[in-house]
mmCIF file of C-alpha atoms in Angstrom:
data_model
loop_
_atom_site.group_PDB
_atom_site.id
_atom_site.type_symbol
_atom_site.label_atom_id
_atom_site.label_comp_id
_atom_site.label_asym_id
_atom_site.label_seq_id
_atom_site.Cartn_x
_atom_site.Cartn_y
_atom_site.Cartn_z
ATOM 1 C CA MET A 23 -0.036 0.070 -0.330
ATOM 2 C CA ALA A 24 2.591 2.473 0.962
ATOM 3 C CA THR A 25 4.903 1.777 -2.015
ATOM 4 C CA PHE A 26 1.955 2.268 -4.463
ATOM 5 C CA VAL A 27 0.517 5.591 -2.865
ATOM 6 C CA ILE A 28 3.956 7.262 -2.840
ATOM 7 C CA ALA A 29 4.736 5.875 -6.299
ATOM 8 C CA ASN A 30 1.723 7.392 -7.670
ATOM 9 C CA GLY A 31 1.938 10.424 -5.692
ATOM 10 C CA ALA A 32 5.305 11.006 -6.794
ATOM 11 C CA ALA A 33 4.106 10.013 -10.729
ATOM 12 C CA ALA A 34 1.004 12.621 -10.266
ATOM 13 C CA MET A 35 4.091 15.168 -9.432
ATOM 14 C CA ASP A 36 5.610 14.322 -12.651
ATOM 15 C CA SER A 37 8.354 12.561 -11.334
ATOM 16 C CA ASP A 38 9.603 9.544 -13.324
ATOM 17 C CA VAL A 39 9.200 6.610 -10.817
ATOM 18 C CA THR A 40 10.475 2.751 -10.683
ATOM 19 C CA ILE A 41 9.685 0.076 -8.477
ATOM 20 C CA PHE A 42 11.772 -2.927 -7.837
ATOM 21 C CA PHE A 43 9.816 -5.898 -6.577
ATOM 22 C CA THR A 44 11.933 -8.509 -4.688
ATOM 23 C CA PHE A 45 10.969 -11.538 -2.915
ATOM 24 C CA TRP A 46 7.112 -11.839 -1.197
ATOM 25 C CA GLY A 47 7.024 -8.108 -2.701
ATOM 26 C CA ILE A 48 6.706 -9.956 -6.266
ATOM 27 C CA ASN A 49 3.667 -11.502 -5.140
ATOM 28 C CA VAL A 50 1.435 -8.427 -5.789
ATOM 29 C CA LEU A 51 2.544 -8.808 -9.617
ATOM 30 C CA ARG A 52 1.068 -12.524 -9.786
ATOM 31 C CA LYS A 53 -1.899 -12.770 -12.308
ATOM 32 C CA ALA A 54 -4.897 -14.359 -10.048
ATOM 33 C CA GLN A 55 -5.549 -16.833 -12.986
ATOM 34 C CA PRO A 56 -1.825 -17.571 -14.131
ATOM 35 C CA PRO A 57 -1.306 -19.618 -17.537
ATOM 36 C CA ARG A 58 0.108 -23.208 -16.615
ATOM 37 C CA VAL A 59 3.901 -23.253 -16.533
ATOM 38 C CA SER A 60 5.842 -26.657 -15.882
ATOM 39 C CA LYS A 61 7.745 -26.097 -12.587
ATOM 40 C CA GLY A 62 9.210 -28.436 -10.038
ATOM 41 C CA LEU A 63 7.571 -29.658 -6.908
ATOM 42 C CA LEU A 64 9.465 -26.989 -4.678
ATOM 43 C CA ASP A 65 8.376 -24.239 -7.139
ATOM 44 C CA ARG A 66 4.855 -25.416 -7.131
ATOM 45 C CA MET A 67 4.594 -25.413 -3.568
ATOM 46 C CA PHE A 68 6.175 -22.248 -3.204
ATOM 47 C CA GLY A 69 3.790 -20.801 -5.759
ATOM 48 C CA MET A 70 0.629 -22.227 -4.061
ATOM 49 C CA MET A 71 1.436 -21.124 -0.606
ATOM 50 C CA MET A 72 1.744 -17.551 -1.676
ATOM 51 C CA PRO A 73 -0.860 -14.842 -2.600
ATOM 52 C CA LYS A 74 -1.408 -14.338 -5.974
ATOM 53 C CA GLY A 75 -1.904 -10.598 -6.937
ATOM 54 C CA PRO A 76 -3.152 -7.394 -4.755
ATOM 55 C CA GLY A 77 -6.741 -9.396 -4.219
ATOM 56 C CA LYS A 78 -4.894 -11.599 -1.895
ATOM 57 C CA LEU A 79 -2.733 -9.395 0.170
ATOM 58 C CA ARG A 80 -2.821 -9.547 4.144
ATOM 59 C CA LEU A 81 -2.531 -6.598 6.514
ATOM 60 C CA SER A 82 1.149 -7.022 7.731
ATOM 61 C CA LYS A 83 -0.642 -6.456 11.693
ATOM 62 C CA MET A 84 -4.036 -7.341 12.948
ATOM 63 C CA ASN A 85 -4.733 -9.857 9.944
ATOM 64 C CA MET A 86 -6.697 -12.150 12.380
ATOM 65 C CA ALA A 87 -6.805 -15.064 10.181
ATOM 66 C CA GLY A 88 -8.204 -12.762 7.347
ATOM 67 C CA VAL A 89 -10.892 -10.743 9.230
ATOM 68 C CA GLY A 90 -8.595 -7.902 9.831
ATOM 69 C CA SER A 91 -7.838 -7.981 5.938
ATOM 70 C CA MET A 92 -11.551 -7.860 5.307
ATOM 71 C CA MET A 93 -12.471 -4.748 7.606
ATOM 72 C CA MET A 94 -9.583 -2.794 6.264
ATOM 73 C CA ARG A 95 -10.929 -3.420 2.713
ATOM 74 C CA TYR A 96 -14.546 -2.619 3.524
ATOM 75 C CA VAL A 97 -13.354 0.285 5.178
ATOM 76 C CA MET A 98 -11.182 1.485 2.801
ATOM 77 C CA LYS A 99 -14.009 1.361 0.070
ATOM 78 C CA THR A 100 -16.694 3.159 2.409
ATOM 79 C CA LYS A 101 -14.261 5.983 2.676
ATOM 80 C CA ASN A 102 -12.897 6.300 -0.966
ATOM 81 C CA VAL A 103 -9.578 5.071 -0.493
ATOM 82 C CA MET A 104 -8.126 2.925 -3.698
ATOM 83 C CA ALA A 105 -8.168 -1.069 -2.978
ATOM 84 C CA PRO A 106 -4.530 -2.348 -3.692
ATOM 85 C CA GLU A 107 -5.531 -3.815 -7.243
ATOM 86 C CA GLU A 108 -6.729 -0.432 -8.465
ATOM 87 C CA LEU A 109 -3.444 1.250 -6.973
ATOM 88 C CA VAL A 110 -1.448 -1.241 -9.128
ATOM 89 C CA ALA A 111 -3.631 -0.222 -12.049
ATOM 90 C CA ALA A 112 -3.099 3.429 -11.301
ATOM 91 C CA ALA A 113 0.775 2.813 -11.403
ATOM 92 C CA ARG A 114 0.402 1.045 -14.651
ATOM 93 C CA ALA A 115 -1.651 3.656 -16.299
ATOM 94 C CA ALA A 116 0.808 6.396 -14.902
ATOM 95 C CA GLY A 117 3.457 4.769 -16.483
ATOM 96 C CA ILE A 118 5.345 4.083 -13.526
ATOM 97 C CA ARG A 119 8.245 1.018 -14.303
ATOM 98 C CA LEU A 120 7.511 -2.437 -12.873
ATOM 99 C CA VAL A 121 10.994 -4.235 -12.712
ATOM 100 C CA VAL A 122 11.023 -7.314 -10.825
ATOM 101 C CA CYS A 123 14.269 -8.982 -9.209
ATOM 102 C CA SER A 124 15.611 -11.751 -11.307
ATOM 103 C CA MET A 125 16.980 -13.461 -8.885
ATOM 104 C CA SER A 126 14.060 -13.619 -6.208
ATOM 105 C CA MET A 127 11.856 -14.855 -9.700
ATOM 106 C CA ASP A 128 14.465 -17.630 -9.618
ATOM 107 C CA VAL A 129 14.438 -18.585 -5.858
ATOM 108 C CA MET A 130 10.633 -18.350 -5.558
ATOM 109 C CA GLY A 131 10.288 -20.482 -8.935
ATOM 110 C CA ILE A 132 8.072 -17.595 -10.508
ATOM 111 C CA LYS A 133 7.887 -17.370 -14.331
ATOM 112 C CA LYS A 134 7.188 -14.414 -16.193
ATOM 113 C CA GLU A 135 3.984 -15.538 -17.693
ATOM 114 C CA GLU A 136 2.713 -15.802 -14.219
ATOM 115 C CA LEU A 137 3.328 -12.143 -14.004
ATOM 116 C CA ILE A 138 0.840 -9.101 -15.090
ATOM 117 C CA ASP A 139 1.877 -7.951 -18.645
ATOM 118 C CA GLY A 140 3.998 -4.833 -19.025
ATOM 119 C CA ILE A 141 6.698 -5.562 -16.193
ATOM 120 C CA GLU A 142 10.463 -5.454 -16.807
ATOM 121 C CA ILE A 143 12.966 -8.273 -14.995
ATOM 122 C CA GLY A 144 16.015 -6.885 -13.736
ATOM 123 C CA GLY A 145 19.033 -7.663 -11.373
ATOM 124 C CA VAL A 146 20.598 -6.050 -8.693
ATOM 125 C CA GLY A 147 22.980 -3.733 -11.181
ATOM 126 C CA ALA A 148 19.660 -2.533 -12.872
ATOM 127 C CA TYR A 149 18.559 -1.647 -9.506
ATOM 128 C CA LEU A 150 21.499 0.365 -8.160
ATOM 129 C CA GLY A 151 22.233 2.163 -11.497
ATOM 130 C CA ARG A 152 18.670 3.387 -11.299
ATOM 131 C CA ALA A 153 18.743 4.411 -7.678
ATOM 132 C CA GLU A 154 21.948 6.377 -8.393
ATOM 133 C CA GLN A 155 20.648 8.492 -10.615
ATOM 134 C CA ALA A 156 17.166 9.254 -8.834
ATOM 135 C CA ASP A 157 16.483 12.116 -6.239
ATOM 136 C CA MET A 158 14.945 9.487 -3.856
ATOM 137 C CA ASN A 159 14.913 6.132 -3.061
ATOM 138 C CA LEU A 160 13.123 4.139 -0.649
ATOM 139 C CA PHE A 161 13.331 0.639 0.850
ATOM 140 C CA ILE A 162 9.843 -0.451 1.746
ATOM 141 C CA MET B 282 12.461 3.566 18.342
ATOM 142 C CA ALA B 283 15.068 3.304 15.377
ATOM 143 C CA THR B 284 12.960 6.084 14.163
ATOM 144 C CA PHE B 285 13.244 8.692 17.082
ATOM 145 C CA VAL B 286 16.820 7.361 17.892
ATOM 146 C CA ILE B 287 17.988 8.657 14.273
ATOM 147 C CA ALA B 288 15.507 11.578 14.320
ATOM 148 C CA ASN B 289 16.767 13.143 17.685
ATOM 149 C CA GLY B 290 20.210 12.126 16.733
ATOM 150 C CA ALA B 291 20.047 14.358 13.450
ATOM 151 C CA ALA B 292 18.254 17.054 15.359
ATOM 152 C CA ALA B 293 21.453 17.313 17.972
ATOM 153 C CA MET B 294 23.504 17.476 14.998
ATOM 154 C CA ASP B 295 21.241 20.888 13.802
ATOM 155 C CA SER B 296 19.354 19.165 11.027
ATOM 156 C CA ASP B 297 15.590 19.936 10.405
ATOM 157 C CA VAL B 298 13.769 16.823 10.817
ATOM 158 C CA THR B 299 10.313 15.901 9.768
ATOM 159 C CA ILE B 300 8.736 12.664 10.716
ATOM 160 C CA PHE B 301 5.875 11.327 8.497
ATOM 161 C CA PHE B 302 3.756 8.734 10.595
ATOM 162 C CA THR B 303 1.371 6.413 8.305
ATOM 163 C CA PHE B 304 -0.826 3.631 9.504
ATOM 164 C CA TRP B 305 0.174 1.802 12.590
ATOM 165 C CA GLY B 306 2.695 4.392 13.002
ATOM 166 C CA ILE B 307 0.331 6.925 13.986
ATOM 167 C CA ASN B 308 -0.319 5.021 17.400
ATOM 168 C CA VAL B 309 2.771 6.069 18.490
ATOM 169 C CA LEU B 310 1.142 9.927 18.945
ATOM 170 C CA ARG B 311 -2.447 9.083 20.382
ATOM 171 C CA LYS B 312 -3.138 10.200 23.586
ATOM 172 C CA ALA B 313 -3.246 7.512 26.436
ATOM 173 C CA GLN B 314 -6.451 9.231 27.540
ATOM 174 C CA PRO B 315 -8.342 10.254 24.445
ATOM 175 C CA PRO B 316 -11.314 12.776 24.865
ATOM 176 C CA ARG B 317 -14.414 10.944 23.653
ATOM 177 C CA VAL B 318 -15.282 11.923 19.986
ATOM 178 C CA SER B 319 -18.117 10.617 17.490
ATOM 179 C CA LYS B 320 -17.208 7.562 15.532
ATOM 180 C CA GLY B 321 -18.649 4.792 13.768
ATOM 181 C CA LEU B 322 -18.616 1.292 14.908
ATOM 182 C CA LEU B 323 -15.881 -0.007 12.818
ATOM 183 C CA ASP B 324 -13.764 3.186 13.279
ATOM 184 C CA ARG B 325 -14.497 2.356 17.138
ATOM 185 C CA MET B 326 -13.189 -1.367 16.982
ATOM 186 C CA PHE B 327 -10.156 -0.027 14.949
ATOM 187 C CA GLY B 328 -9.450 2.261 17.579
ATOM 188 C CA MET B 329 -9.442 -0.250 20.478
ATOM 189 C CA MET B 330 -7.437 -2.845 19.046
ATOM 190 C CA MET B 331 -4.605 -0.826 18.440
ATOM 191 C CA PRO B 332 -2.180 0.654 21.058
ATOM 192 C CA LYS B 333 -2.871 3.969 22.611
ATOM 193 C CA GLY B 334 0.468 5.952 22.678
ATOM 194 C CA PRO B 335 4.589 4.873 22.906
ATOM 195 C CA GLY B 336 3.804 3.355 26.381
ATOM 196 C CA LYS B 337 1.626 0.731 24.679
ATOM 197 C CA LEU B 338 4.044 -0.311 22.189
ATOM 198 C CA ARG B 339 5.128 -3.679 21.539
ATOM 199 C CA LEU B 340 8.544 -5.391 20.219
ATOM 200 C CA SER B 341 8.502 -6.415 16.544
ATOM 201 C CA LYS B 342 10.238 -9.496 17.389
ATOM 202 C CA MET B 343 10.088 -11.963 20.599
ATOM 203 C CA ASN B 344 7.010 -9.891 21.965
ATOM 204 C CA MET B 345 5.895 -13.319 23.545
ATOM 205 C CA ALA B 346 2.668 -11.915 24.869
ATOM 206 C CA GLY B 347 4.313 -8.625 26.389
ATOM 207 C CA VAL B 348 6.563 -10.345 28.257
ATOM 208 C CA GLY B 349 9.234 -9.576 25.877
ATOM 209 C CA SER B 350 8.453 -6.172 25.918
ATOM 210 C CA MET B 351 8.395 -5.826 29.582
ATOM 211 C CA MET B 352 11.813 -7.125 29.706
ATOM 212 C CA MET B 353 13.213 -4.570 27.010
ATOM 213 C CA ARG B 354 11.789 -1.741 29.227
ATOM 214 C CA TYR B 355 13.498 -3.107 32.309
ATOM 215 C CA VAL B 356 16.445 -3.794 30.264
ATOM 216 C CA MET B 357 16.567 -0.439 28.786
ATOM 217 C CA LYS B 358 15.695 1.705 32.482
ATOM 218 C CA THR B 359 18.455 -0.384 34.093
ATOM 219 C CA LYS B 360 20.985 0.714 31.378
ATOM 220 C CA ASN B 361 19.939 4.434 30.970
ATOM 221 C CA VAL B 362 18.168 4.174 27.630
ATOM 222 C CA MET B 363 15.234 6.300 26.818
ATOM 223 C CA ALA B 364 12.137 4.946 26.557
ATOM 224 C CA PRO B 365 9.679 5.225 23.897
ATOM 225 C CA GLU B 366 7.317 7.844 25.807
ATOM 226 C CA GLU B 367 10.920 9.703 26.574
ATOM 227 C CA LEU B 368 12.044 9.516 22.750
ATOM 228 C CA VAL B 369 9.057 11.441 21.797
ATOM 229 C CA ALA B 370 9.233 13.895 23.990
ATOM 230 C CA ALA B 371 12.389 14.331 23.421
ATOM 231 C CA ALA B 372 11.877 14.838 19.644
ATOM 232 C CA ARG B 373 9.032 17.115 20.367
ATOM 233 C CA ALA B 374 11.433 19.112 22.850
ATOM 234 C CA ALA B 375 14.003 19.184 19.810
ATOM 235 C CA GLY B 376 11.560 20.736 17.332
ATOM 236 C CA ILE B 377 11.369 18.078 14.946
ATOM 237 C CA ARG B 378 8.143 18.219 12.894
ATOM 238 C CA LEU B 379 5.496 15.294 13.558
ATOM 239 C CA VAL B 380 3.426 14.858 10.324
ATOM 240 C CA VAL B 381 0.305 12.364 10.333
ATOM 241 C CA CYS B 382 -0.936 10.964 6.840
ATOM 242 C CA SER B 383 -4.535 12.499 6.479
ATOM 243 C CA MET B 384 -5.375 9.251 4.508
ATOM 244 C CA SER B 385 -4.052 6.771 7.130
ATOM 245 C CA MET B 386 -6.158 8.870 9.757
ATOM 246 C CA ASP B 387 -9.230 8.706 7.431
ATOM 247 C CA VAL B 388 -9.024 4.936 6.859
ATOM 248 C CA MET B 389 -8.252 4.099 10.676
ATOM 249 C CA GLY B 390 -11.095 6.590 11.814
ATOM 250 C CA ILE B 391 -8.545 8.862 14.150
ATOM 251 C CA LYS B 392 -9.323 12.165 14.710
ATOM 252 C CA LYS B 393 -7.117 15.256 15.581
ATOM 253 C CA GLU B 394 -8.108 15.256 18.958
ATOM 254 C CA GLU B 395 -7.165 11.606 19.889
ATOM 255 C CA LEU B 396 -3.426 12.761 18.841
ATOM 256 C CA ILE B 397 -0.835 14.633 21.257
ATOM 257 C CA ASP B 398 -0.765 18.252 20.693
ATOM 258 C CA GLY B 399 1.487 19.953 18.482
ATOM 259 C CA ILE B 400 1.423 17.599 15.226
ATOM 260 C CA GLU B 401 0.658 18.318 11.683
ATOM 261 C CA ILE B 402 -1.699 16.482 9.119
ATOM 262 C CA GLY B 403 -0.502 16.186 5.534
ATOM 263 C CA GLY B 404 -0.687 13.963 2.444
ATOM 264 C CA VAL B 405 1.567 12.326 0.227
ATOM 265 C CA GLY B 406 2.031 15.520 -1.460
ATOM 266 C CA ALA B 407 3.416 17.241 1.863
ATOM 267 C CA TYR B 408 5.660 14.162 2.237
ATOM 268 C CA LEU B 409 6.961 14.126 -1.483
ATOM 269 C CA GLY B 410 7.861 17.906 -0.870
ATOM 270 C CA ARG B 411 9.491 17.639 1.959
ATOM 271 C CA ALA B 412 11.656 14.446 0.900
ATOM 272 C CA GLU B 413 12.716 16.336 -2.170
ATOM 273 C CA GLN B 414 14.487 19.037 -0.189
ATOM 274 C CA ALA B 415 15.862 16.707 2.280
ATOM 275 C CA ASP B 416 19.659 15.155 2.067
ATOM 276 C CA MET B 417 18.466 12.182 3.963
ATOM 277 C CA ASN B 418 15.047 10.537 3.671
ATOM 278 C CA LEU B 419 14.185 6.623 5.122
ATOM 279 C CA PHE B 420 11.347 4.437 5.124
ATOM 280 C CA ILE B 421 11.316 2.543 8.374
ATOM 281 C CA MET C 19 19.498 -10.962 2.600
ATOM 282 C CA ALA C 20 18.172 -8.077 0.951
ATOM 283 C CA THR C 21 20.978 -5.790 2.487
ATOM 284 C CA PHE C 22 23.981 -8.174 1.850
ATOM 285 C CA VAL C 23 22.518 -8.654 -1.874
ATOM 286 C CA ILE C 24 22.359 -4.982 -2.524
ATOM 287 C CA ALA C 25 25.798 -4.196 -0.285
ATOM 288 C CA ASN C 26 27.902 -6.575 -2.480
ATOM 289 C CA GLY C 27 26.292 -5.435 -5.414
ATOM 290 C CA ALA C 28 27.264 -2.104 -4.901
ATOM 291 C CA ALA C 29 30.876 -2.857 -3.666
ATOM 292 C CA ALA C 30 30.830 -4.976 -7.185
ATOM 293 C CA MET C 31 30.124 -1.643 -8.658
ATOM 294 C CA ASP C 32 33.057 0.131 -7.235
ATOM 295 C CA SER C 33 31.119 1.958 -4.580
ATOM 296 C CA ASP C 34 32.453 2.289 -0.980
ATOM 297 C CA VAL C 35 29.910 0.354 1.296
ATOM 298 C CA THR C 36 29.127 0.727 4.733
ATOM 299 C CA ILE C 37 26.537 -1.493 6.729
ATOM 300 C CA PHE C 38 25.144 -0.356 9.985
ATOM 301 C CA PHE C 39 23.529 -3.076 12.275
ATOM 302 C CA THR C 40 21.093 -2.305 14.734
ATOM 303 C CA PHE C 41 18.762 -4.303 17.623
ATOM 304 C CA TRP C 42 17.741 -7.879 15.722
ATOM 305 C CA GLY C 43 20.373 -7.311 12.895
ATOM 306 C CA ILE C 44 23.221 -7.688 14.726
ATOM 307 C CA ASN C 45 22.500 -11.603 15.342
ATOM 308 C CA VAL C 46 23.764 -12.116 11.927
ATOM 309 C CA LEU C 47 27.424 -10.821 13.048
ATOM 310 C CA ARG C 48 27.208 -12.908 16.139
ATOM 311 C CA LYS C 49 29.649 -15.962 16.259
ATOM 312 C CA ALA C 50 28.042 -19.609 16.213
ATOM 313 C CA GLN C 51 30.686 -20.399 18.793
ATOM 314 C CA PRO C 52 30.998 -17.205 21.136
ATOM 315 C CA PRO C 53 33.351 -17.068 23.887
ATOM 316 C CA ARG C 54 32.656 -17.223 27.527
ATOM 317 C CA VAL C 55 31.811 -13.527 28.985
ATOM 318 C CA SER C 56 30.444 -12.586 31.853
ATOM 319 C CA LYS C 57 26.878 -11.455 31.816
ATOM 320 C CA GLY C 58 23.914 -10.537 33.939
ATOM 321 C CA LEU C 59 20.751 -12.959 33.807
ATOM 322 C CA LEU C 60 18.857 -10.846 31.574
ATOM 323 C CA ASP C 61 21.491 -10.480 29.103
ATOM 324 C CA ARG C 62 22.122 -14.167 29.166
ATOM 325 C CA MET C 63 18.322 -14.525 28.410
ATOM 326 C CA PHE C 64 18.363 -12.460 25.453
ATOM 327 C CA GLY C 65 21.440 -14.009 24.276
ATOM 328 C CA MET C 66 20.111 -17.420 24.297
ATOM 329 C CA MET C 67 16.780 -16.663 22.768
ATOM 330 C CA MET C 68 18.350 -14.820 19.410
ATOM 331 C CA PRO C 69 19.911 -16.420 16.435
ATOM 332 C CA LYS C 70 23.818 -16.911 16.771
ATOM 333 C CA GLY C 71 25.073 -15.801 13.128
ATOM 334 C CA PRO C 72 23.359 -15.995 9.773
ATOM 335 C CA GLY C 73 23.389 -19.843 9.865
ATOM 336 C CA LYS C 74 20.329 -19.204 12.380
ATOM 337 C CA LEU C 75 18.364 -16.665 10.517
ATOM 338 C CA ARG C 76 14.990 -17.560 9.862
ATOM 339 C CA LEU C 77 12.610 -16.192 6.899
ATOM 340 C CA SER C 78 10.569 -12.837 7.665
ATOM 341 C CA LYS C 79 7.262 -14.598 6.483
ATOM 342 C CA MET C 80 6.477 -18.197 5.753
ATOM 343 C CA ASN C 81 8.860 -19.802 8.143
ATOM 344 C CA MET C 82 6.723 -22.166 9.537
ATOM 345 C CA ALA C 83 8.563 -23.311 12.498
ATOM 346 C CA GLY C 84 11.660 -23.850 10.570
ATOM 347 C CA VAL C 85 10.368 -25.825 7.710
ATOM 348 C CA GLY C 86 9.868 -22.910 5.323
ATOM 349 C CA SER C 87 13.464 -21.395 6.189
ATOM 350 C CA MET C 88 14.977 -24.887 5.548
ATOM 351 C CA MET C 89 13.023 -25.159 2.193
ATOM 352 C CA MET C 90 14.433 -21.431 1.202
ATOM 353 C CA ARG C 91 17.703 -22.820 1.984
ATOM 354 C CA TYR C 92 17.527 -26.109 -0.193
ATOM 355 C CA VAL C 93 16.072 -24.098 -3.212
ATOM 356 C CA MET C 94 18.696 -21.370 -2.912
ATOM 357 C CA LYS C 95 21.484 -24.249 -2.635
ATOM 358 C CA THR C 96 20.106 -26.125 -6.042
ATOM 359 C CA LYS C 97 19.931 -22.679 -7.906
ATOM 360 C CA ASN C 98 23.060 -21.433 -7.060
ATOM 361 C CA VAL C 99 21.836 -18.475 -5.027
ATOM 362 C CA MET C 100 24.487 -17.575 -1.974
ATOM 363 C CA ALA C 101 23.504 -18.287 1.409
ATOM 364 C CA PRO C 102 23.306 -15.793 4.215
ATOM 365 C CA GLU C 103 26.924 -16.774 5.968
ATOM 366 C CA GLU C 104 28.314 -16.663 2.232
ATOM 367 C CA LEU C 105 26.808 -13.168 1.658
ATOM 368 C CA VAL C 106 28.568 -11.961 5.000
ATOM 369 C CA ALA C 107 31.677 -13.517 3.912
ATOM 370 C CA ALA C 108 31.584 -11.751 0.578
ATOM 371 C CA ALA C 109 30.799 -8.640 2.077
ATOM 372 C CA ARG C 110 33.947 -8.688 4.492
ATOM 373 C CA ALA C 111 36.089 -10.197 1.393
ATOM 374 C CA ALA C 112 34.863 -7.065 -0.617
ATOM 375 C CA GLY C 113 35.787 -4.392 2.092
ATOM 376 C CA ILE C 114 32.348 -3.826 3.013
ATOM 377 C CA ARG C 115 32.480 -1.632 6.466
ATOM 378 C CA LEU C 116 30.477 -3.461 9.287
ATOM 379 C CA VAL C 117 29.506 -1.184 12.027
ATOM 380 C CA VAL C 118 27.234 -2.148 14.627
ATOM 381 C CA CYS C 119 25.306 0.155 16.969
ATOM 382 C CA SER C 120 26.594 0.805 20.253
ATOM 383 C CA MET C 121 23.427 1.498 21.945
ATOM 384 C CA SER C 122 21.812 -1.767 20.906
ATOM 385 C CA MET C 123 24.621 -4.151 21.861
ATOM 386 C CA ASP C 124 24.232 -2.270 25.266
ATOM 387 C CA VAL C 125 20.553 -3.069 25.726
ATOM 388 C CA MET C 126 20.586 -6.701 24.140
ATOM 389 C CA GLY C 127 24.076 -7.384 26.298
ATOM 390 C CA ILE C 128 26.070 -8.409 23.574
ATOM 391 C CA LYS C 129 29.803 -8.081 23.744
ATOM 392 C CA LYS C 130 32.491 -7.424 21.367
ATOM 393 C CA GLU C 131 34.083 -10.518 21.862
ATOM 394 C CA GLU C 132 30.819 -12.375 20.665
ATOM 395 C CA LEU C 133 30.636 -10.619 17.418
ATOM 396 C CA ILE C 134 32.693 -12.105 14.164
ATOM 397 C CA ASP C 135 36.053 -10.286 13.672
ATOM 398 C CA GLY C 136 36.883 -7.063 11.842
ATOM 399 C CA ILE C 137 33.832 -5.105 12.658
ATOM 400 C CA GLU C 138 33.546 -1.571 14.027
ATOM 401 C CA ILE C 139 31.379 -0.496 17.110
ATOM 402 C CA GLY C 140 29.444 3.185 16.660
ATOM 403 C CA GLY C 141 26.666 4.931 17.618
ATOM 404 C CA VAL C 142 24.120 7.083 15.817
ATOM 405 C CA GLY C 143 26.396 10.254 15.310
ATOM 406 C CA ALA C 144 28.810 7.929 13.413
ATOM 407 C CA TYR C 145 25.809 6.458 11.261
ATOM 408 C CA LEU C 146 24.451 10.059 10.575
ATOM 409 C CA GLY C 147 27.997 11.440 9.573
ATOM 410 C CA ARG C 148 28.506 8.634 6.675
ATOM 411 C CA ALA C 149 24.685 8.919 5.871
ATOM 412 C CA GLU C 150 25.416 12.338 5.141
ATOM 413 C CA GLN C 151 28.219 11.594 2.907
ATOM 414 C CA ALA C 152 26.662 8.850 0.636
ATOM 415 C CA ASP C 153 24.768 9.040 -2.197
ATOM 416 C CA MET C 154 22.503 5.928 -1.129
ATOM 417 C CA ASN C 155 21.247 5.156 2.105
ATOM 418 C CA LEU C 156 18.688 2.440 2.628
ATOM 419 C CA PHE C 157 17.071 1.693 6.327
ATOM 420 C CA ILE C 158 16.056 -2.368 5.695
#
C-alpha cells in the first residue's frame, strides 16, 4: 500500500518512478489466474502458498486470519480509498516502471508468464544503476 | 525506536527533521486518555484494538505476549536508554516536525483530538515535497 | 538477505559501502561459537533466545517453525544463490565496513568478543555522519 501510494503520488507530481520488486513483494504482480507453466515440485509448492496478486494481500499486522484484512478493505471502500488492485492499475496507467528482481523470481520459481503484462526483469545492478540517478530512493 | 533515535540524533546535529507517520505508526502519537469523539462502529473497533501511545508499543520480534516487551523496557531502564515515550518527548522538545498522514487517519478512523498536541496533518504530496528538499530520507 | 545482496552488488560496482547493524540485525554478526563472557541474567537470557549468526536466521514470512527456512535454503542451494553466511563472507572480502550500533549492543547485552572479527562499533552520530556523505542510504 505505502509503496504504491507514494509511487502514484510522485508520478502525479511528474517524477519518473521505478518500483523494484523483490521476494514477497513480487506476489503483488502475480496474475490471479496464471497460465500453466512447467515447474519442479518445490517451486509449485512455493507458488501455491503465496498470495496471487494484490487481491490476496494481507495486512502486515492485525490480519486475524483474514478478518482484519477484510475489515480494512471494507473500511477503505466506504471511505473512497483505492484498493490495492486499483493502486497497481493506477501505477501502470501513470507509466511507472515495474521491475522484478531476477534472482527472487529464480529462487521463488516464478516465471514471467505468471506475472501481469508490462513488467520488466532486472538484477541488483539494474536497481543500483537506477537508484544512483534518482533523487529519492526508499526501501519499503 | 529506530525512527526516534535517528531523528533525535539528527536534530542534535542541527539538522531540520520531519517525521511522517502512516498507518500503525500513528499509534505512537495517540493520547493514552483520548477525549470522547463521535465515531462509527468499525472506527471504534479499530481504535480499541490498536495501541494508544508509546507506552503501549510492543516489540517487533520476541514480544511473547508482552513478556519480551516488559523485559526490554526493564533492560533499557537499567541501562539508561530512553523509553519510547521519552524519545517522543525529546523529539518534540527538539522541534522535530511530526506530520501525520491524512489518508491513514481517515482509514483508521482517528481524529485529530485523539492525537497528542502539536502535530501536523499532511498528505502524500506534503511528504514528497519535504522529502525532495531533504538530504536524507528513510522509510522505517 | 536484501541488505547483503544490495551491499555486495554496490561494492562490485566500486562503491564504498558501510552497513550499520541495529537490534535484531546484530544477530547476523554473532559468532556461532562465542567465547564465554561475563553477563547478567537478563543479558544471558536475551543472548540465548536470539539467533547466533547467519546460519540461524529465519524467513520473515512463511517460516513455519523452521520448515519454510529449510526449504528456502535448499532451493537457494540448488539454484546457486549464495546462502546468508556466504553473503556475509563476501561482504567482508569486498571490504564493506560493518558497523554495529553501540546502544543496541548495550541493550541486548552483546559484547564485542561475541561478534565476528573485523567489525566496528559506532553510535547514531557515526551513522548520520556516514549517511550524509553517501549517495544512497537505505533502512532495511
